[in-house]
Structure formats: C-alpha cells, structure tokens
Amino acid sequence: MFFNKEIECMSRKEIDSLQLERLKWTVDYCYKNVPFYTKRLDECGITAEKIKSLSDIQYIPPTTKDDLRDNYPFGLFAQPVKNIARIHASSGTTGKPTVVGYTKTDLENWAECVARIVVAAGATPDDIVQICFGYGMFTGALGLHYGLEKLGATVVPNSSGNSEKSLMFMRDFGTTGIVATPSYALYLAELAQELPFPMSDYKITLGLLGSEGCTPEMRNEIEKAWGLFATDNYGMSELMGPGVSGECRERNGLHFCEDFFIPEIVDSETLEVKDKGEVGELLVTTLCKEGIPLLRYRTRDITRLNYDSCKCGRTGVRMDKVIGRSDDMLKIRGVNVFPGQIESVIVADSRVGGNYQLVVRREGYADTLEVKVELVDATLLEKFSELERLQKELFHRIHTVLGIKCKVTICAPKTLTRFEGKAKRILDLRNEDN
Ligand code: ZN
C-alpha cells in the first residue's frame, strides 16, 4: 500500500533532478526572504545559479539550533506573520524555545508526508486512530492528526492523561491504532491489564510510536501486550514535525520523504560530508517550506543513510534508528563512540541494570574506555564463573558494536551514581593529571 506511489517509488535519477531543482529554489527563496540567509550566503558567495549539482550543497554553511534561538521568535521566517497559518514551538528545556511557522501550503505538505508515513506503517482509511500525544505547541499530535485525516482515517484527538477514560474510548469506539510515546503505550497496556476488562475488548493492531527512543525489547513488549504491530517515525519541529522519515512494514530503516527533504551525513567535528553508508551527524535541508525554510539544519542526531533498495518498493533513502547525539560523542583512539551504542548492549542483557558509567582515561599515548555496569542480582557476585562469563559476553558484544576493545567492570547492585541523560554518564579523565 502506498499513499502517493508515483513519488514514493521514483527512480534515483528522478529524485536527484527534483531535489536539485528544489534546492536551487530554496536557496534563492532563503536569500530573498530571510535577512539571516542573505548575509550568510553572501559571506560564502553561494547563489542558486552557482549550484550545478546536488553535491554543491556542501558549500552552504549549516544552520544550527542556536541560529534559531538567536533569531527568536520569528527572525528566520521567510514570510510575514500574516501569511503564517500556524505556529509551533519546541519544548525548550534550556533557554528560549525554538519557534516555527507554517503557511497553508506547508500544512498541506506536512499532512502529505505524514499520510505517506502512516500508510507505509500499515494504516488505512478504515482505521480508527487514537492520538495519545499531548496536543499544544508540540508538533507531534497535530502532525499525526492532520496526516491521518488526509489519509481518510478516523481520528480520535484523545491527548495524553486521563488514561482510564482513554482505555474506555478504545474499547467503546473499537480503536484500531494508537499514536503514543513507547513508554505511554506500555503504561496504557499495564493499566488495561489491571482493569476488569479482557484484553480481547481492545482491537488495536497498529502502533505509531514516536517522540522518544524505543529499544527493540521495549517494542516487543508493547507489541505483545496489545497484539499490535509497531513502527517508528522521525521528525523534529525545526524541520516540520513528524513525517520527515518513517518505517515501512519491513522495519529496516526509516524512509525519507525526499521530495521535501535532502538528508546528508557529515562528520560532526569537521562538518565534512561522509561517504555513503558511513555513520555521522544528520543534516537536513527543507525543499518546499515557505514559512521557515532551513538550509542544512544540524539535527545533532547520529545515524547512517542506506540507499539500498527496500522490499516494500519505496525508493526514499532510509536512515537507521538514531544511535546518539553528536553532543554525547566520545572519540576513543580515533573511533567515534556513542553512549547509545553501549546502552543498547546493556539494556539487552537482563543480568545487568540500565544504569551504567563510562570512564575514559589516557594511558601512555592511548585512550582507554571502561564500561561499568550494575548487576541486578547481588548473589551473582559469589558465583565467579557466571560473573566471568557475563563479563566476557558484554566485552565481546560491545567490541562488536563499537569496533574497539574496552574494559568491562561489573559492580554490585545500586553502587553507581544515578544520572539523568547520557552525557553525564561519561567520566572523561583524559585532560586531568594522572
Ligand atoms: Zn521500505
């Protein structure tokens, strides 16, 4: 099933030529309508005429979240506010939020992208989909809402909170799909199991999960609890909201809507474009956006692009699930290491808990990495052979994922300091005297 087969299955040659045409339009549009870009493009001498091929995009300086913050609230808008049909904002956990504006055309394009992604995930016009994201300034709920409506599905704007009532609607309406964060989908399942209604009263077969990370184990748990099929989608308010890329039923990467976006992978330190298939930071250029077009926006997300053909027939390039944030990146013996890669190994092993610490040292001229993990069961400390086996297994799995060797230290339960967020789990002792 496709929402827009002609576009979703274009040949690479057709995609390239469409992207080139739209890139030139966007550069010209930014230059003429956003003073920030006029100045920046003048500084590097880029004009739409100078762009002869897609690879010329690398000469355009990237745009950052700070650029958005520095121009708060409407400084990067390419249209006067009277032409803006809707405004959204990011949560802004630090400092000012980032504010984005959509013209009527932008809203239509957004709904188109989301419609394609939900169809790729298996949604049909017959579905009744309950949106359990919070509405408000956040783009997640309204983005999925309009995309599902465009498809012709029946949308229930449930929002989050009042979970028992949400479950009642699911039973009474015969809801077939839910939009939720993975953790809320799991919470709803646990609550449903406590209520005096059998799980067979729920008809949910499709889970459109998003807005937070989901490990394969968590996804399995959600699917088992509800009896549904879950897919992941990717987006961010700066670029549009949900609908930038999404998984098809093959679940082997997230297809981009390449007629609306150009994704690139760069080295997050040098900003040089990486070779096809290499891991690095994702940069995205919007191609048709009128409200707030962005050139080479630095997402800070670390991933990889896969241009191989997909069994589903869609030709849009696929990105891997995000493995980390460039802000969290560690460089060990010349290799880029992301705490998320190590975390994926740790959470997959039930013998150790989710809390961990990474210690980086310099010994002689070489960097070393120590991974400290906590046991779940303290009695394992007395079983030397089992402990040794666990340590060896973790060592090998981390070596496979990172490509470098590191020391694995197994600690007693609840002995490591607890931190929120990945960055604080890193103890980098390389610049200290030792
Ligand atoms: Zn596919």
Short mmCIF file of C-alpha atoms and ligand atoms in Angstrom, two decimals:
data_model
loop_
_atom_site.label_atom_id
_atom_site.label_comp_id
_atom_site.label_asym_id
_atom_site.label_seq_id
_atom_site.Cartn_x
_atom_site.Cartn_y
_atom_site.Cartn_z
CA MET A 1 0.00 0.00 0.00
CA PHE A 2 1.17 3.48 -0.91
CA PHE A 3 -0.29 6.92 -0.32
CA ASN A 4 1.49 8.52 -3.28
CA LYS A 5 3.12 5.72 -5.23
CA GLU A 6 4.37 7.88 -8.06
CA ILE A 7 6.50 9.98 -5.71
CA GLU A 8 7.37 7.26 -3.21
CA CYS A 9 8.76 4.96 -5.92
CA MET A 10 10.61 7.49 -8.10
CA SER A 11 13.94 6.38 -9.56
CA ARG A 12 17.12 7.78 -8.02
CA LYS A 13 17.66 9.83 -11.16
CA GLU A 14 14.22 11.41 -10.87
CA ILE A 15 14.72 12.11 -7.16
CA ASP A 16 18.09 13.74 -7.84
CA SER A 17 16.78 16.03 -10.54
CA LEU A 18 13.73 17.03 -8.47
CA GLN A 19 15.93 17.72 -5.44
CA LEU A 20 18.37 19.81 -7.47
CA GLU A 21 15.57 21.95 -8.88
CA ARG A 22 14.02 22.42 -5.44
CA LEU A 23 17.35 23.07 -3.73
CA LYS A 24 18.00 25.93 -6.14
CA TRP A 25 14.54 27.29 -5.47
CA THR A 26 15.07 27.06 -1.69
CA VAL A 27 18.48 28.79 -1.76
CA ASP A 28 17.05 31.59 -3.87
CA TYR A 29 13.95 31.84 -1.68
CA CYS A 30 16.05 31.97 1.52
CA TYR A 31 18.35 34.59 0.01
CA LYS A 32 15.48 36.85 -1.00
CA ASN A 33 13.27 36.47 2.06
CA VAL A 34 15.38 35.80 5.16
CA PRO A 35 17.96 38.52 6.04
CA PHE A 36 19.87 35.97 8.12
CA TYR A 37 20.41 33.85 4.99
CA THR A 38 21.09 36.84 2.71
CA LYS A 39 24.03 37.72 4.93
CA ARG A 40 25.22 34.16 5.37
CA LEU A 41 25.02 33.23 1.69
CA ASP A 42 26.73 36.50 0.72
CA GLU A 43 29.56 35.68 3.12
CA CYS A 44 30.28 32.38 1.42
CA GLY A 45 29.43 33.54 -2.08
CA ILE A 46 26.68 31.00 -2.76
CA THR A 47 23.83 31.76 -5.10
CA ALA A 48 21.23 29.47 -6.64
CA GLU A 49 22.97 29.85 -10.03
CA LYS A 50 26.22 28.51 -8.61
CA ILE A 51 24.56 25.25 -7.58
CA LYS A 52 25.13 22.91 -10.51
CA SER A 53 24.77 19.53 -8.82
CA LEU A 54 23.39 18.16 -5.54
CA SER A 55 26.89 17.76 -4.13
CA ASP A 56 27.31 21.55 -4.29
CA ILE A 57 25.10 21.63 -1.20
CA GLN A 58 28.27 21.03 0.82
CA TYR A 59 29.38 24.64 0.19
CA ILE A 60 26.37 26.01 2.08
CA PRO A 61 27.13 26.62 5.78
CA PRO A 62 24.94 24.55 8.14
CA THR A 63 22.17 26.14 10.22
CA THR A 64 22.07 25.38 13.94
CA LYS A 65 19.57 25.43 16.77
CA ASP A 66 21.45 28.45 18.13
CA ASP A 67 20.69 30.30 14.89
CA LEU A 68 17.00 29.68 15.58
CA ARG A 69 17.30 30.78 19.21
CA ASP A 70 19.29 33.89 18.29
CA ASN A 71 16.50 34.90 15.94
CA TYR A 72 13.67 34.18 18.39
CA PRO A 73 10.79 34.26 17.77
CA PHE A 74 10.20 34.99 14.05
CA GLY A 75 13.61 36.08 12.73
CA LEU A 76 14.07 33.10 10.40
CA PHE A 77 10.54 33.24 8.97
CA ALA A 78 10.54 33.81 5.23
CA GLN A 79 7.01 35.17 5.24
CA PRO A 80 5.30 37.97 7.19
CA VAL A 81 3.34 36.62 10.15
CA LYS A 82 0.03 37.39 8.41
CA ASN A 83 0.88 34.64 5.89
CA ILE A 84 1.66 32.15 8.64
CA ALA A 85 -1.24 29.79 9.28
CA ARG A 86 0.10 28.11 12.40
CA ILE A 87 2.91 28.46 14.92
CA HIS A 88 4.50 25.63 16.89
CA ALA A 89 7.37 25.65 19.37
CA SER A 90 9.77 23.11 20.79
CA SER A 91 9.71 22.41 24.49
CA GLY A 92 12.92 24.37 25.06
CA THR A 93 14.32 22.60 28.10
CA THR A 94 17.23 25.05 28.12
CA GLY A 95 16.82 28.71 27.24
CA LYS A 96 14.26 30.02 24.77
CA PRO A 97 12.20 27.52 22.81
CA THR A 98 12.63 27.31 19.04
CA VAL A 99 9.61 28.70 17.21
CA VAL A 100 8.47 27.58 13.77
CA GLY A 101 5.72 28.85 11.45
CA TYR A 102 3.78 27.13 8.66
CA THR A 103 1.98 28.63 5.69
CA LYS A 104 -1.19 26.94 4.43
CA THR A 105 0.90 25.17 1.76
CA ASP A 106 3.36 23.98 4.43
CA LEU A 107 0.49 22.47 6.42
CA GLU A 108 -0.76 20.64 3.32
CA ASN A 109 2.72 19.31 2.55
CA TRP A 110 3.15 18.25 6.15
CA ALA A 111 -0.09 16.28 6.07
CA GLU A 112 1.05 14.67 2.80
CA CYS A 113 4.34 13.50 4.38
CA VAL A 114 2.60 12.11 7.44
CA ALA A 115 -0.04 10.38 5.32
CA ARG A 116 2.70 8.60 3.37
CA ILE A 117 4.46 7.51 6.52
CA VAL A 118 1.37 6.17 8.28
CA VAL A 119 0.38 4.23 5.14
CA ALA A 120 3.91 2.80 4.98
CA ALA A 121 3.35 1.71 8.59
CA GLY A 122 0.14 -0.06 7.59
CA ALA A 123 -2.62 2.48 8.32
CA THR A 124 -5.67 2.53 6.02
CA PRO A 125 -8.72 4.80 5.64
CA ASP A 126 -10.66 2.19 7.68
CA ASP A 127 -8.56 2.73 10.80
CA ILE A 128 -9.78 4.47 13.93
CA VAL A 129 -6.69 6.06 15.41
CA GLN A 130 -6.49 7.48 18.89
CA ILE A 131 -3.81 10.14 19.32
CA CYS A 132 -2.36 9.85 22.81
CA PHE A 133 0.31 12.56 22.46
CA GLY A 134 -0.23 15.81 24.32
CA TYR A 135 -1.59 18.49 21.93
CA GLY A 136 -0.46 22.12 22.40
CA MET A 137 2.70 23.72 21.00
CA PHE A 138 4.33 20.34 20.36
CA THR A 139 4.19 19.24 16.69
CA GLY A 140 3.68 15.51 17.33
CA ALA A 141 -0.06 15.37 17.97
CA LEU A 142 -1.29 17.83 15.34
CA GLY A 143 1.16 16.50 12.76
CA LEU A 144 -0.16 12.94 13.03
CA HIS A 145 -3.71 14.26 13.38
CA TYR A 146 -3.80 16.02 10.00
CA GLY A 147 -1.81 13.32 8.23
CA LEU A 148 -4.24 10.63 9.37
CA GLU A 149 -7.21 12.80 8.41
CA LYS A 150 -5.69 13.35 4.97
CA LEU A 151 -5.47 9.58 4.57
CA GLY A 152 -9.15 9.33 5.45
CA ALA A 153 -8.74 7.51 8.76
CA THR A 154 -10.99 8.34 11.71
CA VAL A 155 -9.04 10.41 14.21
CA VAL A 156 -9.73 10.50 17.95
CA PRO A 157 -7.87 13.51 19.45
CA ASN A 158 -7.53 11.85 22.81
CA SER A 159 -4.38 13.68 24.02
CA SER A 160 -2.46 12.29 26.97
CA GLY A 161 -3.65 11.98 30.56
CA ASN A 162 -6.89 10.51 31.96
CA SER A 163 -5.70 7.07 30.94
CA GLU A 164 -8.72 5.10 32.17
CA LYS A 165 -11.01 7.20 30.01
CA SER A 166 -8.67 6.73 27.05
CA LEU A 167 -8.95 2.98 27.51
CA MET A 168 -12.73 3.21 27.73
CA PHE A 169 -12.82 5.05 24.38
CA MET A 170 -10.52 2.41 22.89
CA ARG A 171 -12.94 -0.35 23.91
CA ASP A 172 -16.14 1.53 23.04
CA PHE A 173 -15.00 3.04 19.73
CA GLY A 174 -13.22 -0.09 18.53
CA THR A 175 -9.98 1.90 18.13
CA THR A 176 -7.58 0.10 15.78
CA GLY A 177 -4.48 2.28 16.04
CA ILE A 178 -2.71 4.37 18.65
CA VAL A 179 -0.22 7.20 18.41
CA ALA A 180 1.84 7.37 21.58
CA THR A 181 5.31 7.53 23.04
CA PRO A 182 6.62 3.99 23.62
CA SER A 183 6.57 4.48 27.38
CA TYR A 184 2.95 5.68 27.38
CA ALA A 185 1.86 2.80 25.12
CA LEU A 186 3.42 0.45 27.64
CA TYR A 187 1.84 2.21 30.59
CA LEU A 188 -1.61 2.04 28.96
CA ALA A 189 -1.14 -1.69 28.40
CA GLU A 190 -0.23 -2.26 32.04
CA LEU A 191 -3.23 -0.24 33.18
CA ALA A 192 -5.54 -2.11 30.76
CA GLN A 193 -4.41 -5.40 32.28
CA GLU A 194 -5.38 -4.19 35.76
CA LEU A 195 -8.90 -3.19 34.71
CA PRO A 196 -11.77 -5.71 34.83
CA PHE A 197 -11.99 -5.95 31.00
CA PRO A 198 -10.33 -8.70 28.98
CA MET A 199 -7.62 -7.58 26.53
CA SER A 200 -9.80 -9.03 23.76
CA ASP A 201 -12.04 -5.97 24.22
CA TYR A 202 -9.29 -3.92 22.57
CA LYS A 203 -8.91 -4.04 18.78
CA ILE A 204 -5.61 -2.20 18.40
CA THR A 205 -3.45 -3.65 15.62
CA LEU A 206 -1.26 -0.66 14.78
CA GLY A 207 1.07 1.37 16.98
CA LEU A 208 2.59 4.58 15.61
CA LEU A 209 5.23 5.19 18.21
CA GLY A 210 7.43 8.23 18.35
CA SER A 211 8.91 11.27 20.04
CA GLU A 212 11.22 9.24 22.26
CA GLY A 213 13.66 6.38 21.75
CA CYS A 214 12.45 2.79 21.80
CA THR A 215 14.69 -0.23 22.23
CA PRO A 216 13.76 -3.41 20.32
CA GLU A 217 12.98 -5.05 23.68
CA MET A 218 10.53 -2.31 24.61
CA ARG A 219 8.90 -2.53 21.21
CA ASN A 220 8.48 -6.30 21.63
CA GLU A 221 6.85 -5.77 24.99
CA ILE A 222 4.40 -3.20 23.59
CA GLU A 223 3.53 -5.45 20.65
CA LYS A 224 2.97 -8.47 22.87
CA ALA A 225 0.85 -6.59 25.40
CA TRP A 226 -1.50 -5.10 22.79
CA GLY A 227 -1.15 -7.63 19.99
CA LEU A 228 -0.21 -4.81 17.63
CA PHE A 229 2.46 -4.04 15.01
CA ALA A 230 4.57 -1.02 15.90
CA THR A 231 6.59 1.30 13.69
CA ASP A 232 8.83 4.22 14.44
CA ASN A 233 8.85 7.62 12.79
CA TYR A 234 11.25 10.53 12.92
CA GLY A 235 10.94 14.27 12.81
CA MET A 236 11.58 17.45 14.68
CA SER A 237 9.67 20.70 14.86
CA GLU A 238 12.50 22.71 13.27
CA LEU A 239 12.22 20.64 10.09
CA MET A 240 8.45 20.17 10.19
CA GLY A 241 7.40 17.77 12.95
CA PRO A 242 6.68 14.07 12.50
CA GLY A 243 6.73 12.91 8.89
CA VAL A 244 10.34 13.63 7.97
CA SER A 245 11.03 9.89 7.80
CA GLY A 246 9.28 6.72 8.92
CA GLU A 247 9.49 2.95 8.92
CA CYS A 248 7.65 0.77 6.43
CA ARG A 249 6.45 -2.74 7.36
CA GLU A 250 9.95 -4.09 6.65
CA ARG A 251 11.19 -2.06 9.64
CA ASN A 252 14.64 -1.87 8.17
CA GLY A 253 15.28 1.85 8.43
CA LEU A 254 13.13 4.97 8.15
CA HIS A 255 12.28 6.15 4.61
CA PHE A 256 12.74 9.87 3.95
CA CYS A 257 10.22 11.96 2.03
CA GLU A 258 12.97 13.02 -0.35
CA ASP A 259 10.85 15.34 -2.44
CA PHE A 260 10.57 17.53 0.67
CA PHE A 261 13.96 16.99 2.34
CA ILE A 262 17.60 16.40 1.47
CA PRO A 263 19.34 14.38 4.19
CA GLU A 264 23.14 14.31 4.44
CA ILE A 265 25.60 12.69 6.82
CA VAL A 266 28.59 14.74 7.96
CA ASP A 267 31.42 14.39 10.43
CA SER A 268 30.13 16.35 13.42
CA GLU A 269 33.54 17.86 14.14
CA THR A 270 34.83 18.81 10.70
CA LEU A 271 31.36 19.05 9.08
CA GLU A 272 32.77 17.28 6.03
CA VAL A 273 30.32 15.14 4.09
CA LYS A 274 30.80 11.43 4.83
CA ASP A 275 30.87 8.68 2.25
CA LYS A 276 27.62 6.85 1.50
CA GLY A 277 26.77 4.38 4.25
CA GLU A 278 29.01 5.95 6.90
CA VAL A 279 27.80 6.91 10.37
CA GLY A 280 27.73 10.58 11.28
CA GLU A 281 25.53 13.56 12.10
CA LEU A 282 22.34 14.03 10.10
CA LEU A 283 21.89 17.36 8.32
CA VAL A 284 18.57 18.09 6.67
CA THR A 285 17.65 20.75 4.10
CA THR A 286 13.96 21.54 3.62
CA LEU A 287 12.94 21.79 -0.04
CA CYS A 288 9.44 23.25 -0.24
CA LYS A 289 9.00 25.05 3.05
CA GLU A 290 7.67 28.59 2.82
CA GLY A 291 7.25 29.54 6.49
CA ILE A 292 10.68 28.69 7.82
CA PRO A 293 12.96 27.10 5.23
CA LEU A 294 16.21 25.72 6.64
CA LEU A 295 19.46 25.02 4.83
CA ARG A 296 21.50 22.08 6.10
CA TYR A 297 19.95 22.04 9.57
CA ARG A 298 22.18 20.28 12.12
CA THR A 299 19.92 17.75 13.84
CA ARG A 300 22.73 16.59 16.21
CA ASP A 301 21.34 13.09 15.67
CA ILE A 302 23.82 10.39 14.74
CA THR A 303 22.71 7.87 12.16
CA ARG A 304 23.53 6.34 8.77
CA LEU A 305 21.80 6.54 5.39
CA ASN A 306 21.04 3.40 3.43
CA TYR A 307 20.47 3.77 -0.34
CA ASP A 308 19.91 0.04 -0.97
CA SER A 309 16.52 -0.91 -2.40
CA CYS A 310 13.80 -1.83 0.09
CA LYS A 311 11.47 -4.80 -0.29
CA CYS A 312 8.45 -2.52 0.14
CA GLY A 313 9.20 -0.82 -3.19
CA ARG A 314 9.73 2.67 -1.78
CA THR A 315 12.85 4.32 -3.10
CA GLY A 316 13.23 7.03 -0.46
CA VAL A 317 16.60 6.68 1.28
CA ARG A 318 16.37 5.07 4.71
CA MET A 319 18.01 6.29 7.89
CA ASP A 320 18.94 3.93 10.70
CA LYS A 321 17.38 4.47 14.08
CA VAL A 322 19.24 7.32 15.76
CA ILE A 323 22.13 5.89 17.74
CA GLY A 324 23.05 9.00 19.68
CA ARG A 325 23.51 12.73 19.79
CA SER A 326 26.66 14.40 18.47
CA ASP A 327 26.88 16.32 21.76
CA ASP A 328 27.40 13.00 23.54
CA MET A 329 30.05 11.71 21.16
CA LEU A 330 33.34 10.42 22.52
CA LYS A 331 36.45 9.96 20.45
CA ILE A 332 38.46 6.95 21.63
CA ARG A 333 41.63 6.01 19.76
CA GLY A 334 40.30 7.83 16.71
CA VAL A 335 36.96 5.99 16.75
CA ASN A 336 33.67 7.79 17.32
CA VAL A 337 31.82 6.19 20.22
CA PHE A 338 28.25 6.99 21.24
CA PRO A 339 26.94 6.08 24.67
CA GLY A 340 23.72 4.93 22.98
CA GLN A 341 25.60 2.11 21.25
CA ILE A 342 26.86 0.81 24.57
CA GLU A 343 23.49 1.36 26.19
CA SER A 344 21.81 -0.84 23.57
CA VAL A 345 24.08 -3.72 24.61
CA ILE A 346 23.47 -3.12 28.32
CA VAL A 347 19.69 -2.90 28.17
CA ALA A 348 19.54 -6.07 26.08
CA ASP A 349 21.07 -8.12 28.92
CA SER A 350 18.69 -8.88 31.76
CA ARG A 351 21.52 -9.74 34.16
CA VAL A 352 22.60 -6.09 34.36
CA GLY A 353 20.53 -2.99 35.16
CA GLY A 354 20.04 0.08 32.95
CA ASN A 355 22.38 2.29 34.98
CA TYR A 356 25.96 2.45 33.71
CA GLN A 357 29.02 4.65 33.64
CA LEU A 358 31.71 5.20 31.00
CA VAL A 359 35.20 6.14 32.18
CA VAL A 360 37.73 7.41 29.64
CA ARG A 361 41.41 7.60 30.56
CA ARG A 362 44.69 8.22 28.82
CA GLU A 363 47.28 5.57 29.49
CA GLY A 364 50.58 6.43 27.85
CA TYR A 365 49.52 7.64 24.39
CA ALA A 366 46.39 5.51 24.14
CA ASP A 367 42.84 6.27 25.27
CA THR A 368 41.08 3.57 27.22
CA LEU A 369 37.41 3.10 27.89
CA GLU A 370 35.97 1.36 30.90
CA VAL A 371 32.29 0.42 30.96
CA LYS A 372 30.89 0.00 34.46
CA VAL A 373 27.61 -1.84 34.82
CA GLU A 374 25.49 -2.91 37.78
CA LEU A 375 24.28 -6.41 38.50
CA VAL A 376 20.57 -6.95 39.02
CA ASP A 377 21.07 -9.93 41.30
CA ALA A 378 23.70 -9.50 44.04
CA THR A 379 24.10 -13.26 44.57
CA LEU A 380 25.88 -13.44 41.19
CA LEU A 381 28.86 -11.75 42.88
CA GLU A 382 29.60 -15.03 44.64
CA LYS A 383 29.35 -17.15 41.51
CA PHE A 384 32.73 -16.48 40.00
CA SER A 385 32.36 -18.48 36.78
CA GLU A 386 28.99 -16.93 35.93
CA LEU A 387 30.34 -13.50 36.65
CA GLU A 388 33.30 -14.12 34.41
CA ARG A 389 31.05 -15.36 31.62
CA LEU A 390 28.84 -12.27 31.85
CA GLN A 391 31.88 -10.03 31.75
CA LYS A 392 33.26 -11.79 28.66
CA GLU A 393 29.93 -11.71 26.86
CA LEU A 394 29.48 -7.99 27.43
CA PHE A 395 33.07 -7.36 26.37
CA HIS A 396 32.53 -9.18 23.06
CA ARG A 397 29.19 -7.57 22.32
CA ILE A 398 30.49 -4.06 22.99
CA HIS A 399 33.56 -4.82 20.88
CA THR A 400 31.30 -5.89 18.01
CA VAL A 401 29.16 -2.76 18.24
CA LEU A 402 31.96 -0.20 18.70
CA GLY A 403 34.82 -1.84 16.85
CA ILE A 404 37.17 -1.14 19.74
CA LYS A 405 38.02 -3.07 22.88
CA CYS A 406 37.12 -1.73 26.27
CA LYS A 407 37.29 -2.90 29.86
CA VAL A 408 34.01 -4.12 31.38
CA THR A 409 33.64 -3.80 35.15
CA ILE A 410 30.73 -5.43 36.90
CA CYS A 411 29.61 -3.70 40.08
CA ALA A 412 27.25 -4.68 42.88
CA PRO A 413 23.61 -3.57 42.50
CA LYS A 414 22.90 0.13 43.13
CA THR A 415 26.53 1.16 43.63
CA LEU A 416 26.90 3.52 40.64
CA THR A 417 25.79 7.15 40.85
CA ARG A 418 22.44 7.65 39.12
CA PHE A 419 22.19 10.28 36.37
CA GLU A 420 19.53 11.53 34.03
CA GLY A 421 20.74 11.67 30.42
CA LYS A 422 23.59 10.04 28.58
CA ALA A 423 26.14 12.85 28.69
CA LYS A 424 26.51 12.75 32.46
CA ARG A 425 27.25 9.05 32.44
CA ILE A 426 30.65 9.83 30.91
CA LEU A 427 33.63 10.45 33.14
CA ASP A 428 36.38 11.77 30.89
CA LEU A 429 39.67 11.84 32.80
CA ARG A 430 41.90 12.44 29.80
CA ASN A 431 42.65 16.08 30.48
CA GLU A 432 43.43 15.59 34.14
CA ASP A 433 46.83 14.97 35.59
CA ASN A 434 47.31 11.34 36.43
ZN ZN B 1 10.55 0.06 2.83
#
